[in-house]
mmCIF file of C-alpha atoms and ligand atoms in Angstrom:
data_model
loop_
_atom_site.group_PDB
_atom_site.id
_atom_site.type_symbol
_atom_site.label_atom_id
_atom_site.label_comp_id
_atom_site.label_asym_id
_atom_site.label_seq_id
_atom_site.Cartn_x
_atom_site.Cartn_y
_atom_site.Cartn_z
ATOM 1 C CA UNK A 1 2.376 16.590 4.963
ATOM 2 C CA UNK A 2 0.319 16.304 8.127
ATOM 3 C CA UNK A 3 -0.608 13.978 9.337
ATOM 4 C CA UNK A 4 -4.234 12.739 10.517
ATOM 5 C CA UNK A 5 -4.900 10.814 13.004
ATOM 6 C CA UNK A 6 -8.594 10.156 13.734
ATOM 7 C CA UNK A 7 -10.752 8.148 16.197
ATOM 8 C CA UNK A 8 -13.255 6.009 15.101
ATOM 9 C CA UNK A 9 -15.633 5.107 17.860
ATOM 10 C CA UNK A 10 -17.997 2.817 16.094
ATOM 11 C CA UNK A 11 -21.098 2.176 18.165
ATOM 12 C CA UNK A 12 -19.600 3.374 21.636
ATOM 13 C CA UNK A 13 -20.687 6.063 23.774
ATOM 14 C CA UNK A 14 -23.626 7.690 25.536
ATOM 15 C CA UNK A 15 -24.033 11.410 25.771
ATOM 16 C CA UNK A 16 -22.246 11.418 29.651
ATOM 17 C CA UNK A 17 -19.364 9.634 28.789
ATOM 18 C CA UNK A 18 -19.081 10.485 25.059
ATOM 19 C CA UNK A 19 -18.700 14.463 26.432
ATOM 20 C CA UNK A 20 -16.498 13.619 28.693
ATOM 21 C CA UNK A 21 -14.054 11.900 26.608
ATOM 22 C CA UNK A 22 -13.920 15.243 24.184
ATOM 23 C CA UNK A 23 -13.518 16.896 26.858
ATOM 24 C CA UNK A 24 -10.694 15.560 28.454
ATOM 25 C CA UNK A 25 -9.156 15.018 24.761
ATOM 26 C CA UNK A 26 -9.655 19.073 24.051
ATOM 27 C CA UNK A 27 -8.173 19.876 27.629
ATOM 28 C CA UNK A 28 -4.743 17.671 26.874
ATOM 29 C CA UNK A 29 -4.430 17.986 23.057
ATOM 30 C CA UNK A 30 -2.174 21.250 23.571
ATOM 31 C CA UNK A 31 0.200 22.148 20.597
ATOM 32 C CA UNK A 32 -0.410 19.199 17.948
ATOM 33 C CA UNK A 33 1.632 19.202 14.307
ATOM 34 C CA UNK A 34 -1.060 16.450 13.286
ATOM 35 C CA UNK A 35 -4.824 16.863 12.668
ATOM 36 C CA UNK A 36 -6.981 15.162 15.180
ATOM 37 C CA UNK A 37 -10.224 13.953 14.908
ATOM 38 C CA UNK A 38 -13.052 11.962 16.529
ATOM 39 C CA UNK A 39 -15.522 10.303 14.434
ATOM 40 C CA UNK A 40 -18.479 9.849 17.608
ATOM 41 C CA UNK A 41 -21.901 7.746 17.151
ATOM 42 C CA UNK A 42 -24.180 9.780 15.505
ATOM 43 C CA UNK A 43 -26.439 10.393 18.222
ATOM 44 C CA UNK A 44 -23.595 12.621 19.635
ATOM 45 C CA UNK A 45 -22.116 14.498 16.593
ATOM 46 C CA UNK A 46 -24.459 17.468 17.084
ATOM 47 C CA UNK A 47 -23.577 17.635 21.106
ATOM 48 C CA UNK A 48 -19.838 16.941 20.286
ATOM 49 C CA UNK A 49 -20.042 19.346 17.574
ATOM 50 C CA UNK A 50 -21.289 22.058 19.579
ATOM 51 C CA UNK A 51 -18.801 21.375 22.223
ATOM 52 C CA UNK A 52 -15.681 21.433 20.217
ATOM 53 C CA UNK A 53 -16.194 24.405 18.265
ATOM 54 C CA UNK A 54 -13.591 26.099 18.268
ATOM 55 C CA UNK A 55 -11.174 23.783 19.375
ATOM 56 C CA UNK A 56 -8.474 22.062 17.215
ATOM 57 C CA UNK A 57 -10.186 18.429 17.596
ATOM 58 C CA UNK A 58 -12.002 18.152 14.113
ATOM 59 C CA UNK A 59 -15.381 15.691 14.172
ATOM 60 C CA UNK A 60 -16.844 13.433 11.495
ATOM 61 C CA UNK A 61 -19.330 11.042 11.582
ATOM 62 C CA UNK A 62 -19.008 7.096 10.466
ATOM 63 C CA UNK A 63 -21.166 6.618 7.515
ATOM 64 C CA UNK A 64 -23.527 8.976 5.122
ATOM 65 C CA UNK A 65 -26.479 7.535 2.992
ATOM 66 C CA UNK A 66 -25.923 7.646 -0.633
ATOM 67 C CA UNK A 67 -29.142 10.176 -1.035
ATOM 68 C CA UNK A 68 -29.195 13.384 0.392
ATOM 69 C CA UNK A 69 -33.012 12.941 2.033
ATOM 70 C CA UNK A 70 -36.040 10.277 0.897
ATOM 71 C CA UNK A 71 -38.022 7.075 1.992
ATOM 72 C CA UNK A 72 -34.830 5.165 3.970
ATOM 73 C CA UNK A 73 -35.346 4.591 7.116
ATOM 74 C CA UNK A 74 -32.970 4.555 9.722
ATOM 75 C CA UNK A 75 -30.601 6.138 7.305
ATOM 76 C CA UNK A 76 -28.541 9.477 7.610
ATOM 77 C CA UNK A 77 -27.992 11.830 4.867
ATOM 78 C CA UNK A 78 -24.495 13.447 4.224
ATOM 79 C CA UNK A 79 -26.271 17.277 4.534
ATOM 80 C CA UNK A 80 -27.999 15.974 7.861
ATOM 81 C CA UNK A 81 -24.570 15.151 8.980
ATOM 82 C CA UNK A 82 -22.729 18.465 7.843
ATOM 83 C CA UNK A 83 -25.619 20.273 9.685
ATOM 84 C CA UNK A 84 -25.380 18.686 12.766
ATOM 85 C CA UNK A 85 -21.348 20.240 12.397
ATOM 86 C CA UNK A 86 -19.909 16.879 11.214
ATOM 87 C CA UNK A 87 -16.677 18.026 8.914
ATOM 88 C CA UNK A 88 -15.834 14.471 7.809
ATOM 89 C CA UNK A 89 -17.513 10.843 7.013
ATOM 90 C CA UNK A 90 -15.456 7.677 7.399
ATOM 91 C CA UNK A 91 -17.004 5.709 3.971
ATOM 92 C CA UNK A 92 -16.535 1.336 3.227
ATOM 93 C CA UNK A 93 -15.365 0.654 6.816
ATOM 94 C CA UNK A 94 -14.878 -3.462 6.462
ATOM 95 C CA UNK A 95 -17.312 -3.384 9.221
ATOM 96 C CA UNK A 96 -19.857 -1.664 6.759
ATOM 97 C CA UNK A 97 -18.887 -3.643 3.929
ATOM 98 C CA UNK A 98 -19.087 -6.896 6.158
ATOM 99 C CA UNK A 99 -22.091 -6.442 7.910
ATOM 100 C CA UNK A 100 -24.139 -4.233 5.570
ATOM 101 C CA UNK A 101 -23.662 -5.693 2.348
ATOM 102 C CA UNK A 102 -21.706 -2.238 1.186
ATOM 103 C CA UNK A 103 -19.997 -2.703 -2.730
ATOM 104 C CA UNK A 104 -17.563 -0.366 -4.286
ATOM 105 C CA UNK A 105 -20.136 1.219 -6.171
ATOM 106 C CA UNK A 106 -22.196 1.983 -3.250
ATOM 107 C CA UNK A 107 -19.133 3.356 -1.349
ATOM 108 C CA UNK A 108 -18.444 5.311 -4.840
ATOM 109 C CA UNK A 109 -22.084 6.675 -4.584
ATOM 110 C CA UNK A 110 -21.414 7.314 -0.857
ATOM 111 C CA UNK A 111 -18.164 9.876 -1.677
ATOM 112 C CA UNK A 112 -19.751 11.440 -4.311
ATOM 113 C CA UNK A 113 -22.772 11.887 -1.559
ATOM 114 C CA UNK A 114 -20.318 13.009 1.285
ATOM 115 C CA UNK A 115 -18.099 15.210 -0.910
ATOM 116 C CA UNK A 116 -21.381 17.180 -2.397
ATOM 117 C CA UNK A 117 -22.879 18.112 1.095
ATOM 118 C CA UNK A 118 -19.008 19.212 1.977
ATOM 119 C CA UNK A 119 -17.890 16.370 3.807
ATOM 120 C CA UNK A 120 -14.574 15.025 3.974
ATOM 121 C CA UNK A 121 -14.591 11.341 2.915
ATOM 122 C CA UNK A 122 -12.135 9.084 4.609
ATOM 123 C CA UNK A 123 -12.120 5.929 2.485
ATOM 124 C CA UNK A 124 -11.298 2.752 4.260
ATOM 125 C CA UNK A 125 -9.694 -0.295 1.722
ATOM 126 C CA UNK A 126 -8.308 -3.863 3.277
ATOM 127 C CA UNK A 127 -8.045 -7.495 2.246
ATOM 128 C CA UNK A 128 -9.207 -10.048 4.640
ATOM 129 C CA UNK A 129 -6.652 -12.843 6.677
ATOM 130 C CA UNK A 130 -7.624 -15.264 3.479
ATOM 131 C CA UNK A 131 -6.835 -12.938 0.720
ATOM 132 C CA UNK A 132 -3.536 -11.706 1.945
ATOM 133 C CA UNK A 133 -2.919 -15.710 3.031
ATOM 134 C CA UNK A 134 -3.377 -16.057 -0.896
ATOM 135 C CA UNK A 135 -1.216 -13.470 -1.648
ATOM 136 C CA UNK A 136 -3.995 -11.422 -3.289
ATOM 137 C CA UNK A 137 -4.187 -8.288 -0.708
ATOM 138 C CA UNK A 138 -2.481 -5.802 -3.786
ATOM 139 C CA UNK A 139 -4.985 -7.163 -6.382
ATOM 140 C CA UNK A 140 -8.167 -6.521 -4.025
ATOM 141 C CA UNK A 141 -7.083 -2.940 -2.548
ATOM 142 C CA UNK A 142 -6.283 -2.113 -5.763
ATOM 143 C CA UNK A 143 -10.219 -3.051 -6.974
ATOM 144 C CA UNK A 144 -11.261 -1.201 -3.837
ATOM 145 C CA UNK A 145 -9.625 1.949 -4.858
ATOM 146 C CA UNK A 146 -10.320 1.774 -8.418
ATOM 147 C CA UNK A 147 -13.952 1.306 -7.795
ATOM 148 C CA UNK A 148 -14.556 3.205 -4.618
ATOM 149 C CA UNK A 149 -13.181 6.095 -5.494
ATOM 150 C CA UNK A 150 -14.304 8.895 -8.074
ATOM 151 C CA UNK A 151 -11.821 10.381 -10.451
ATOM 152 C CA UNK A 152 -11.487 13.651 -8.816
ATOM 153 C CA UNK A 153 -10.862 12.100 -5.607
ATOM 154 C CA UNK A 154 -9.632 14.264 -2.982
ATOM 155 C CA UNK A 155 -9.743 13.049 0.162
ATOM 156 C CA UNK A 156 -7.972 10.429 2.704
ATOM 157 C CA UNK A 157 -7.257 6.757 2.163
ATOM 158 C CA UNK A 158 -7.360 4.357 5.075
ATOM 159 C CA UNK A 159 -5.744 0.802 4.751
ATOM 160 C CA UNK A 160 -7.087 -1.309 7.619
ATOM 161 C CA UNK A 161 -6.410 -4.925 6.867
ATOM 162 C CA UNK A 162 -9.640 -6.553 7.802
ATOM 163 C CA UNK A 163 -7.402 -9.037 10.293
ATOM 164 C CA UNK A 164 -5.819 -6.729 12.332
ATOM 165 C CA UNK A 165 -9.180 -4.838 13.166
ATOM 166 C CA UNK A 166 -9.877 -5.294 17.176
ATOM 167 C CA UNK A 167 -7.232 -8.179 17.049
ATOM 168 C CA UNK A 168 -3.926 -6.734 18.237
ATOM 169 C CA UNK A 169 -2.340 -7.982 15.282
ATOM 170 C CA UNK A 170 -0.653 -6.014 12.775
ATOM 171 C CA UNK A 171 1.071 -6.453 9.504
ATOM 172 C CA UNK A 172 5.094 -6.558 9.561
ATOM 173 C CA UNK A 173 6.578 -2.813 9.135
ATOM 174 C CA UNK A 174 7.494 -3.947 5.910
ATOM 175 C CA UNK A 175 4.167 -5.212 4.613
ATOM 176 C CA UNK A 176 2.545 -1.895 5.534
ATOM 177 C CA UNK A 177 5.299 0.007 3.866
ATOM 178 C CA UNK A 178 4.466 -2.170 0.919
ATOM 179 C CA UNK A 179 0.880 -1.812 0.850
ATOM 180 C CA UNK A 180 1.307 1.721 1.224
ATOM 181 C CA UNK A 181 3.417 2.430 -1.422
ATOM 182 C CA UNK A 182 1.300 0.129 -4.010
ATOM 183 C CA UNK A 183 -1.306 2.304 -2.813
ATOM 184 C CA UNK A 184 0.196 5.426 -3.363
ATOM 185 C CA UNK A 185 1.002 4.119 -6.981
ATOM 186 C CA UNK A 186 -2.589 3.214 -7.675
ATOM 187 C CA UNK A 187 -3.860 6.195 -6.164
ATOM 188 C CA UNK A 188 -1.425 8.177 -8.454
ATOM 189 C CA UNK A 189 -2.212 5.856 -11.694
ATOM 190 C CA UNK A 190 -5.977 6.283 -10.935
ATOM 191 C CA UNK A 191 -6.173 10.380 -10.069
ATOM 192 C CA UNK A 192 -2.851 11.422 -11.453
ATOM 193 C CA UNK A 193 -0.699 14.178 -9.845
ATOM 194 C CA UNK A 194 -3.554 14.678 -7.237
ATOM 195 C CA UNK A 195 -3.083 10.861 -6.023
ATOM 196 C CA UNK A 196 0.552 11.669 -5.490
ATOM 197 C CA UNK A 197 -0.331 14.175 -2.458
ATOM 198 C CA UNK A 198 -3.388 12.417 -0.788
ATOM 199 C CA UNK A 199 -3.011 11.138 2.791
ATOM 200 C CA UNK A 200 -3.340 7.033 3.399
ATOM 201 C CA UNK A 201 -3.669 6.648 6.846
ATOM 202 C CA UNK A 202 -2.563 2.950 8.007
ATOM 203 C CA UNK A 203 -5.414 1.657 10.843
ATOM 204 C CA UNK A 204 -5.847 -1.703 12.778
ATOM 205 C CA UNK A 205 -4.728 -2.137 16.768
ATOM 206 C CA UNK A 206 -2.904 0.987 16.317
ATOM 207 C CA UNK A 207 -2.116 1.687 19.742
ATOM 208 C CA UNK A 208 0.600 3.541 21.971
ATOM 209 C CA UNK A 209 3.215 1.230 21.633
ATOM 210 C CA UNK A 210 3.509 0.610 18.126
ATOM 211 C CA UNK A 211 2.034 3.891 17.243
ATOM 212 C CA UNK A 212 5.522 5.599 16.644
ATOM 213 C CA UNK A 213 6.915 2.899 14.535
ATOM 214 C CA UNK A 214 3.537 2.355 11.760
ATOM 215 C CA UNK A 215 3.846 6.454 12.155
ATOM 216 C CA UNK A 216 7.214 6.834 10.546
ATOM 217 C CA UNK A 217 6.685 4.048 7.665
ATOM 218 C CA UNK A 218 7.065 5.732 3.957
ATOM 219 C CA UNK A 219 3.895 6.820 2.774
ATOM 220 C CA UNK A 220 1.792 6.628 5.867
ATOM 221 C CA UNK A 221 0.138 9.827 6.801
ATOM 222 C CA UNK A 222 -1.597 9.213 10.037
ATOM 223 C CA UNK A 223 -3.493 6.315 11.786
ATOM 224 C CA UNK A 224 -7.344 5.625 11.658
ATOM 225 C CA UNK A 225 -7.559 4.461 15.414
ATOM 226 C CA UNK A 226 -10.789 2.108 16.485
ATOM 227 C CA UNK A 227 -10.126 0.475 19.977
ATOM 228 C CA UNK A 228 -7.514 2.925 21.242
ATOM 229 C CA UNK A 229 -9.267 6.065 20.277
ATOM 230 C CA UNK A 230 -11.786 5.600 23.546
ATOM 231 C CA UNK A 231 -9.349 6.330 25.744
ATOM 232 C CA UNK A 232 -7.961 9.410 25.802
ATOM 233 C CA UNK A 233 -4.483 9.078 26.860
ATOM 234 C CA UNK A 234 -3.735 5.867 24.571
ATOM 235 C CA UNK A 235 -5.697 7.998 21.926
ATOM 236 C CA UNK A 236 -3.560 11.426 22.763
ATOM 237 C CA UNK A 237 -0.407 8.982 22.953
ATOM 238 C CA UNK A 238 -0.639 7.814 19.679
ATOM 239 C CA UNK A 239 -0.974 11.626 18.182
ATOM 240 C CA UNK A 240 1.802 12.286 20.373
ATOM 241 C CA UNK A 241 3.512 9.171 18.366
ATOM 242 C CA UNK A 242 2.422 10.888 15.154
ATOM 243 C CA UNK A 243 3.877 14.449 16.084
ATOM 244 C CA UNK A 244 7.379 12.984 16.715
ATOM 245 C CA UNK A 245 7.696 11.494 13.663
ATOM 246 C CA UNK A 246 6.907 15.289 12.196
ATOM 247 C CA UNK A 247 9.581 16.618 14.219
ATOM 248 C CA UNK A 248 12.128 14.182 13.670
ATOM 249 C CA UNK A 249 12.047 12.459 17.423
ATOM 250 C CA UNK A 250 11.693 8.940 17.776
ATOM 251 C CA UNK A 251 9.299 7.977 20.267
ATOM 252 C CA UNK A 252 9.918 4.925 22.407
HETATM 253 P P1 PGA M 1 -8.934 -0.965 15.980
HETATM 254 O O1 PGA M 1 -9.991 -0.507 14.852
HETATM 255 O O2 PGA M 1 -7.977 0.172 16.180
HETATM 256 O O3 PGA M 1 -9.777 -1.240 17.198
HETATM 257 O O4 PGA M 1 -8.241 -2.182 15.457
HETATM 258 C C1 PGA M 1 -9.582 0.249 13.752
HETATM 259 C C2 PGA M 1 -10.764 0.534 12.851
HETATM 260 O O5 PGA M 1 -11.615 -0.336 12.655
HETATM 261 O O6 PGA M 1 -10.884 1.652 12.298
#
């Protein structure tokens, strides 16, 4: 399987510097075995768009409104976003689900949303440093999955434990192989044979030098990449990590 890894700027980048990172990850990407893609503000997925088309670096944007147009302001619709050349949607960040209030069922209604205007959802799952402190982290992804995600579910799973967002922490090698693999059994309990084939990236201070090692875990098929991804060497690196593992070298 390839693997994915993507870049999730959150709210980063003006059009000047935004362009310039694309373009200096377009002119170094070269010959990848994993999918790349950058998931800008936004205010620059139409430039960004535009710019990489034709190139191998997918785009996506970081959110969709449940409703394809209407009265909600300050909201963008999945179709807007396809139209302005977005191929993906990142959907229940923890940052969304923190800061905006966002339930499983509105996530839910967000997929169904993204996957009807021809996104590419990217669902993001996690416990927090209490939960998995409590030893419930396989109890709440599970509920995450189960109610985020539609039956017919076809598209990529992120776990990003809420903790090791921005922190430089990371779970143990073996607690992401763990969580990956109870994933993988929910996903294959709730969609059947299609959960058994359905990328779950890992993400959370994924960066160059542990990129290789989280890369080659069972059951991890690519890195959702927040901090890292706004640099494009670290952010080239860590596909670099990624392709290694699909060849069979170990990187450092
Ligand atoms: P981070 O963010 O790589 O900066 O920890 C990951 C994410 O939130 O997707």
């Amino acid at each position: 399987m390839r693997q994915l890894i993507a870049g999730n700027w959150k709210m980063n980048g003006k059009l000047a510097d935004g362009a310039a990172l694309a373009a200096s990850l377009d002119a170094q990407a070269g010959d990848l075995a994993c999918d790349l893609l950058i998931c800008p503000p936004a205010t620059l997925l139409a430039t960004l768009a535009a710019q990489l088309s034709g190139s191998k670096i997918h785009v996506g944007a970081q959110d969709c409104h449940a409703k394809p147009s209407g009265a909600h302001t300050g909201d963008i619709s999945a179709p807007m976003l396809r139209d302005a050349g977005a191929a993906w949607v990142i959907l229940g960040h923890s940052e969304r689900r923190a800061d905006h209030g966002e339930s499983d069922a509105v996530v839910l209604a967000k997929v169904l949303a993204a996957v009807a205007a021809g996104l590419a959802p990217i669902v993001c799952v996690g416990e927090t440093e209490a939960q998995r402190l409590a030893g419930e982290q396989n109890t709440v992804v599970a509920l995450q999955l189960t109610g985020s995600l539609p039956p017919d579910f076809a598209g990529v799973v992120a776990y990003e434990p809420v903790w090791a967002i921005g922190t430089g922490r990371t779970p143990s090698e073996a607690d992401v192989a763990e969580m990956h693999a109870h994933i993988r059994a929910t996903l294959v309990s709730h969609l059947g044979a299609t959960g058994g084939g359905l990328r779950i990236l890992y993400g959370g201070s994924v960066k160059p030098s542990n990129a290789a090692a989280l890369m080659s875990l069972p059951e991890v098929g690519g890195a959702l990449v927040g901090g890292a991804s706004l640099v494009a060497a670290d952010f080239l690196a860590i596909a670099h990590a990624s392709d290694a593992v699909a060849t069979g070298v170990r990187a450092g």
